[in-house]
């Protein structure tokens, strides 16, 4: 075994081979995600169209109308932005911007959790999972100017769909499979980054011929038709 392989196993062993280690690593990643731009999560922010279009519509035309809103200049349905700004519109105005920021933060943490803990044919080693999680926190998507808002959350939902394409579905618990199907549906109804993967999910379902793969394919294909 090469020295590089040995070093990689030594570095990731404490974090990934015990549940307390995994939990500690997740806490560390969550703290780092917070520290990327703490002012967003302490002061709140409505970013660009998130405030001027989605939130404004939810406030002026009624929050329920905002749930089915389609921004014509964008040309697609954005469920995550609709739900985030709908919820924000129910809160007092001074704290409304915190709602969308924290909702986006929770999405990032969930994505990190999936990368670190779910069985995958893409991230086949502990080191690969840790590297992918780290890249999500230091990559271009994590730049403070476009970080943690419901509009740009569709990029993370697109990454999530890609990860789910390679998740070992039969190794998931029933609860995790339900979570995966729900997240895939939300992502596919929140922009175009996820739905462009619909043909690959269909191909996977035809190849594997399992119930779970068929459910995922049906969810994303149905959302693609709606989009």
mmCIF file of C-alpha atoms in Angstrom:
data_model
loop_
_atom_site.group_PDB
_atom_site.id
_atom_site.type_symbol
_atom_site.label_atom_id
_atom_site.label_comp_id
_atom_site.label_asym_id
_atom_site.label_seq_id
_atom_site.Cartn_x
_atom_site.Cartn_y
_atom_site.Cartn_z
ATOM 1 C CA UNK A 1 0.000 0.000 0.000
ATOM 2 C CA UNK A 2 1.357 3.409 -0.950
ATOM 3 C CA UNK A 3 2.194 6.066 1.668
ATOM 4 C CA UNK A 4 -0.516 8.296 0.168
ATOM 5 C CA UNK A 5 -3.180 5.631 0.677
ATOM 6 C CA UNK A 6 -2.013 5.021 4.212
ATOM 7 C CA UNK A 7 -2.099 8.743 4.986
ATOM 8 C CA UNK A 8 -5.601 9.067 3.537
ATOM 9 C CA UNK A 9 -6.879 6.151 5.653
ATOM 10 C CA UNK A 10 -5.251 7.591 8.770
ATOM 11 C CA UNK A 11 -6.766 11.024 8.222
ATOM 12 C CA UNK A 12 -10.339 9.875 7.711
ATOM 13 C CA UNK A 13 -10.470 6.909 10.083
ATOM 14 C CA UNK A 14 -11.322 8.857 13.267
ATOM 15 C CA UNK A 15 -14.140 10.759 11.549
ATOM 16 C CA UNK A 16 -15.830 8.046 9.542
ATOM 17 C CA UNK A 17 -15.471 4.757 11.338
ATOM 18 C CA UNK A 18 -17.372 5.675 14.497
ATOM 19 C CA UNK A 19 -20.732 7.391 14.910
ATOM 20 C CA UNK A 20 -19.377 9.953 17.390
ATOM 21 C CA UNK A 21 -16.628 10.762 14.901
ATOM 22 C CA UNK A 22 -19.124 11.251 12.081
ATOM 23 C CA UNK A 23 -21.271 13.440 14.315
ATOM 24 C CA UNK A 24 -18.272 15.542 15.311
ATOM 25 C CA UNK A 25 -17.256 15.957 11.676
ATOM 26 C CA UNK A 26 -20.794 17.015 10.740
ATOM 27 C CA UNK A 27 -20.831 19.583 13.526
ATOM 28 C CA UNK A 28 -17.518 20.931 12.282
ATOM 29 C CA UNK A 29 -18.825 21.225 8.722
ATOM 30 C CA UNK A 30 -21.999 22.933 9.944
ATOM 31 C CA UNK A 31 -19.912 25.459 11.893
ATOM 32 C CA UNK A 32 -17.742 26.115 8.846
ATOM 33 C CA UNK A 33 -20.864 26.648 6.736
ATOM 34 C CA UNK A 34 -22.032 29.200 9.298
ATOM 35 C CA UNK A 35 -18.681 30.974 9.334
ATOM 36 C CA UNK A 36 -18.633 31.421 5.543
ATOM 37 C CA UNK A 37 -20.899 34.440 5.984
ATOM 38 C CA UNK A 38 -22.244 34.670 9.550
ATOM 39 C CA UNK A 39 -23.845 38.060 8.993
ATOM 40 C CA UNK A 40 -26.402 36.451 6.663
ATOM 41 C CA UNK A 41 -27.584 34.106 9.411
ATOM 42 C CA UNK A 42 -27.509 36.698 12.179
ATOM 43 C CA UNK A 43 -28.938 39.711 10.352
ATOM 44 C CA UNK A 44 -30.852 38.059 7.512
ATOM 45 C CA UNK A 45 -30.946 38.922 3.829
ATOM 46 C CA UNK A 46 -33.363 38.813 0.927
ATOM 47 C CA UNK A 47 -31.183 38.393 -2.150
ATOM 48 C CA UNK A 48 -32.136 40.023 -5.502
ATOM 49 C CA UNK A 49 -35.336 38.479 -6.945
ATOM 50 C CA UNK A 50 -35.832 36.554 -3.727
ATOM 51 C CA UNK A 51 -36.942 39.826 -2.149
ATOM 52 C CA UNK A 52 -37.986 42.042 -5.060
ATOM 53 C CA UNK A 53 -40.087 39.390 -6.829
ATOM 54 C CA UNK A 54 -40.877 36.265 -4.790
ATOM 55 C CA UNK A 55 -41.197 37.780 -1.316
ATOM 56 C CA UNK A 56 -42.926 40.896 -2.647
ATOM 57 C CA UNK A 57 -45.564 38.788 -4.387
ATOM 58 C CA UNK A 58 -46.156 36.661 -1.302
ATOM 59 C CA UNK A 59 -46.685 39.806 0.785
ATOM 60 C CA UNK A 60 -48.784 41.868 -1.639
ATOM 61 C CA UNK A 61 -50.922 39.144 -3.229
ATOM 62 C CA UNK A 62 -51.241 36.741 -0.324
ATOM 63 C CA UNK A 63 -48.855 34.096 0.869
ATOM 64 C CA UNK A 64 -50.780 31.206 -0.687
ATOM 65 C CA UNK A 65 -50.555 32.792 -4.121
ATOM 66 C CA UNK A 66 -46.805 32.815 -3.733
ATOM 67 C CA UNK A 67 -46.658 29.032 -3.492
ATOM 68 C CA UNK A 68 -47.751 28.591 -7.110
ATOM 69 C CA UNK A 69 -45.901 31.588 -8.520
ATOM 70 C CA UNK A 70 -43.877 31.200 -11.713
ATOM 71 C CA UNK A 71 -41.476 34.038 -12.447
ATOM 72 C CA UNK A 72 -41.968 34.563 -16.167
ATOM 73 C CA UNK A 73 -38.536 36.103 -16.803
ATOM 74 C CA UNK A 74 -36.930 32.974 -15.338
ATOM 75 C CA UNK A 75 -39.242 30.637 -17.228
ATOM 76 C CA UNK A 76 -39.420 27.828 -14.673
ATOM 77 C CA UNK A 77 -41.151 26.906 -11.434
ATOM 78 C CA UNK A 78 -39.042 27.407 -8.284
ATOM 79 C CA UNK A 79 -40.704 25.556 -5.423
ATOM 80 C CA UNK A 80 -37.897 26.138 -2.933
ATOM 81 C CA UNK A 81 -37.974 29.908 -3.427
ATOM 82 C CA UNK A 82 -41.771 29.933 -3.300
ATOM 83 C CA UNK A 83 -41.919 27.982 -0.041
ATOM 84 C CA UNK A 84 -39.083 29.958 1.541
ATOM 85 C CA UNK A 85 -40.562 33.364 0.763
ATOM 86 C CA UNK A 86 -44.086 32.158 1.610
ATOM 87 C CA UNK A 87 -42.886 31.164 5.068
ATOM 88 C CA UNK A 88 -40.960 34.421 5.420
ATOM 89 C CA UNK A 89 -44.089 36.411 4.545
ATOM 90 C CA UNK A 90 -45.879 34.878 7.557
ATOM 91 C CA UNK A 91 -43.294 36.324 9.941
ATOM 92 C CA UNK A 92 -42.821 39.886 11.192
ATOM 93 C CA UNK A 93 -40.930 41.896 8.600
ATOM 94 C CA UNK A 94 -37.754 42.447 10.700
ATOM 95 C CA UNK A 95 -37.141 38.691 10.971
ATOM 96 C CA UNK A 96 -38.495 37.617 7.562
ATOM 97 C CA UNK A 97 -35.052 37.715 5.863
ATOM 98 C CA UNK A 98 -33.730 35.279 8.462
ATOM 99 C CA UNK A 99 -36.238 32.636 7.360
ATOM 100 C CA UNK A 100 -34.954 32.266 3.818
ATOM 101 C CA UNK A 101 -31.317 32.376 4.927
ATOM 102 C CA UNK A 102 -31.748 29.661 7.539
ATOM 103 C CA UNK A 103 -33.827 27.487 5.218
ATOM 104 C CA UNK A 104 -30.994 27.652 2.684
ATOM 105 C CA UNK A 105 -28.475 26.871 5.422
ATOM 106 C CA UNK A 106 -30.430 23.766 6.450
ATOM 107 C CA UNK A 107 -30.377 22.609 2.832
ATOM 108 C CA UNK A 108 -26.573 22.905 2.737
ATOM 109 C CA UNK A 109 -26.231 20.938 5.992
ATOM 110 C CA UNK A 110 -28.555 18.204 4.689
ATOM 111 C CA UNK A 111 -26.489 18.012 1.515
ATOM 112 C CA UNK A 112 -23.305 17.628 3.570
ATOM 113 C CA UNK A 113 -24.973 14.903 5.636
ATOM 114 C CA UNK A 114 -25.842 12.949 2.494
ATOM 115 C CA UNK A 115 -22.328 13.328 1.103
ATOM 116 C CA UNK A 116 -20.730 12.117 4.334
ATOM 117 C CA UNK A 117 -23.047 9.340 5.463
ATOM 118 C CA UNK A 118 -25.023 7.853 2.545
ATOM 119 C CA UNK A 119 -23.718 4.868 0.531
ATOM 120 C CA UNK A 120 -22.698 5.964 -2.944
ATOM 121 C CA UNK A 121 -21.286 4.514 -6.129
ATOM 122 C CA UNK A 122 -19.771 7.921 -6.933
ATOM 123 C CA UNK A 123 -18.070 8.707 -3.624
ATOM 124 C CA UNK A 124 -16.746 5.234 -3.030
ATOM 125 C CA UNK A 125 -14.374 6.003 -0.166
ATOM 126 C CA UNK A 126 -14.458 7.970 3.059
ATOM 127 C CA UNK A 127 -11.739 10.264 1.756
ATOM 128 C CA UNK A 128 -13.786 11.023 -1.372
ATOM 129 C CA UNK A 129 -16.821 11.904 0.722
ATOM 130 C CA UNK A 130 -14.829 14.239 2.936
ATOM 131 C CA UNK A 131 -13.194 15.894 -0.051
ATOM 132 C CA UNK A 132 -16.574 16.438 -1.744
ATOM 133 C CA UNK A 133 -18.074 17.917 1.421
ATOM 134 C CA UNK A 134 -15.123 20.282 1.787
ATOM 135 C CA UNK A 135 -15.423 21.425 -1.826
ATOM 136 C CA UNK A 136 -19.077 22.296 -1.267
ATOM 137 C CA UNK A 137 -17.987 24.708 1.457
ATOM 138 C CA UNK A 138 -15.067 26.365 -0.318
ATOM 139 C CA UNK A 139 -16.234 26.248 -3.952
ATOM 140 C CA UNK A 140 -17.600 29.080 -6.047
ATOM 141 C CA UNK A 141 -21.172 28.417 -4.877
ATOM 142 C CA UNK A 142 -20.140 29.295 -1.317
ATOM 143 C CA UNK A 143 -19.068 32.863 -2.172
ATOM 144 C CA UNK A 144 -20.767 35.143 0.390
ATOM 145 C CA UNK A 145 -22.353 37.339 -2.299
ATOM 146 C CA UNK A 146 -24.493 34.480 -3.636
ATOM 147 C CA UNK A 147 -24.453 32.237 -0.556
ATOM 148 C CA UNK A 148 -27.496 31.065 1.404
ATOM 149 C CA UNK A 149 -30.536 32.280 -0.474
ATOM 150 C CA UNK A 150 -33.492 30.382 -1.879
ATOM 151 C CA UNK A 151 -32.877 31.546 -5.454
ATOM 152 C CA UNK A 152 -29.389 30.086 -5.799
ATOM 153 C CA UNK A 153 -30.342 27.053 -3.717
ATOM 154 C CA UNK A 154 -31.295 25.383 -7.003
ATOM 155 C CA UNK A 155 -27.589 24.847 -7.709
ATOM 156 C CA UNK A 156 -27.219 22.844 -4.497
ATOM 157 C CA UNK A 157 -30.408 20.966 -5.321
ATOM 158 C CA UNK A 158 -28.852 20.130 -8.689
ATOM 159 C CA UNK A 159 -25.770 18.759 -6.931
ATOM 160 C CA UNK A 160 -28.107 16.817 -4.651
ATOM 161 C CA UNK A 161 -29.866 15.234 -7.632
ATOM 162 C CA UNK A 162 -26.492 14.173 -9.039
ATOM 163 C CA UNK A 163 -25.573 12.559 -5.727
ATOM 164 C CA UNK A 164 -28.921 10.747 -5.566
ATOM 165 C CA UNK A 165 -28.325 9.360 -9.035
ATOM 166 C CA UNK A 166 -25.388 7.409 -7.589
ATOM 167 C CA UNK A 167 -26.759 6.592 -4.136
ATOM 168 C CA UNK A 168 -27.106 2.866 -3.421
ATOM 169 C CA UNK A 169 -30.880 2.951 -3.028
ATOM 170 C CA UNK A 170 -31.255 -0.609 -1.795
ATOM 171 C CA UNK A 171 -28.870 0.135 1.077
ATOM 172 C CA UNK A 172 -30.979 3.045 2.366
ATOM 173 C CA UNK A 173 -33.438 2.659 5.201
ATOM 174 C CA UNK A 174 -37.103 3.326 4.436
ATOM 175 C CA UNK A 175 -36.854 6.699 6.123
ATOM 176 C CA UNK A 176 -33.812 7.724 4.120
ATOM 177 C CA UNK A 177 -35.425 6.550 0.897
ATOM 178 C CA UNK A 178 -38.492 8.678 1.676
ATOM 179 C CA UNK A 179 -36.196 11.642 2.392
ATOM 180 C CA UNK A 180 -34.332 11.071 -0.864
ATOM 181 C CA UNK A 181 -37.537 10.935 -2.924
ATOM 182 C CA UNK A 182 -38.890 14.081 -1.251
ATOM 183 C CA UNK A 183 -35.668 16.010 -1.796
ATOM 184 C CA UNK A 184 -35.492 14.869 -5.411
ATOM 185 C CA UNK A 185 -39.030 16.125 -5.968
ATOM 186 C CA UNK A 186 -38.307 19.489 -4.343
ATOM 187 C CA UNK A 187 -35.115 19.902 -6.330
ATOM 188 C CA UNK A 188 -36.746 18.965 -9.616
ATOM 189 C CA UNK A 189 -39.504 21.523 -9.027
ATOM 190 C CA UNK A 190 -36.959 24.215 -8.145
ATOM 191 C CA UNK A 191 -35.276 25.111 -11.400
ATOM 192 C CA UNK A 192 -33.642 23.204 -14.221
ATOM 193 C CA UNK A 193 -30.386 21.935 -12.734
ATOM 194 C CA UNK A 194 -32.039 18.796 -11.398
ATOM 195 C CA UNK A 195 -34.482 17.964 -14.177
ATOM 196 C CA UNK A 196 -31.794 17.818 -16.867
ATOM 197 C CA UNK A 197 -30.736 14.590 -15.160
ATOM 198 C CA UNK A 198 -34.169 13.003 -15.700
ATOM 199 C CA UNK A 199 -33.048 10.830 -18.669
ATOM 200 C CA UNK A 200 -30.240 9.361 -16.552
ATOM 201 C CA UNK A 201 -32.672 8.455 -13.756
ATOM 202 C CA UNK A 202 -34.928 6.758 -16.314
ATOM 203 C CA UNK A 203 -31.986 4.830 -17.740
ATOM 204 C CA UNK A 204 -31.015 3.739 -14.238
ATOM 205 C CA UNK A 205 -34.554 2.535 -13.533
ATOM 206 C CA UNK A 206 -34.643 0.538 -16.779
ATOM 207 C CA UNK A 207 -31.259 -0.989 -16.015
ATOM 208 C CA UNK A 208 -31.822 -1.885 -12.369
ATOM 209 C CA UNK A 209 -35.554 -2.727 -12.575
ATOM 210 C CA UNK A 210 -36.129 -2.046 -8.880
ATOM 211 C CA UNK A 211 -39.028 -0.321 -7.168
ATOM 212 C CA UNK A 212 -36.879 2.384 -5.608
ATOM 213 C CA UNK A 213 -35.101 3.292 -8.829
ATOM 214 C CA UNK A 214 -38.487 3.441 -10.571
ATOM 215 C CA UNK A 215 -39.850 5.792 -7.895
ATOM 216 C CA UNK A 216 -36.928 8.181 -8.330
ATOM 217 C CA UNK A 217 -37.291 8.084 -12.097
ATOM 218 C CA UNK A 218 -41.035 8.760 -11.859
ATOM 219 C CA UNK A 219 -40.530 11.678 -9.474
ATOM 220 C CA UNK A 220 -37.951 13.491 -11.584
ATOM 221 C CA UNK A 221 -39.645 12.683 -14.907
ATOM 222 C CA UNK A 222 -42.963 13.994 -13.622
ATOM 223 C CA UNK A 223 -41.298 17.176 -12.388
ATOM 224 C CA UNK A 224 -39.537 17.563 -15.735
ATOM 225 C CA UNK A 225 -42.907 17.484 -17.506
ATOM 226 C CA UNK A 226 -44.229 20.170 -15.146
ATOM 227 C CA UNK A 227 -41.164 22.352 -15.743
#
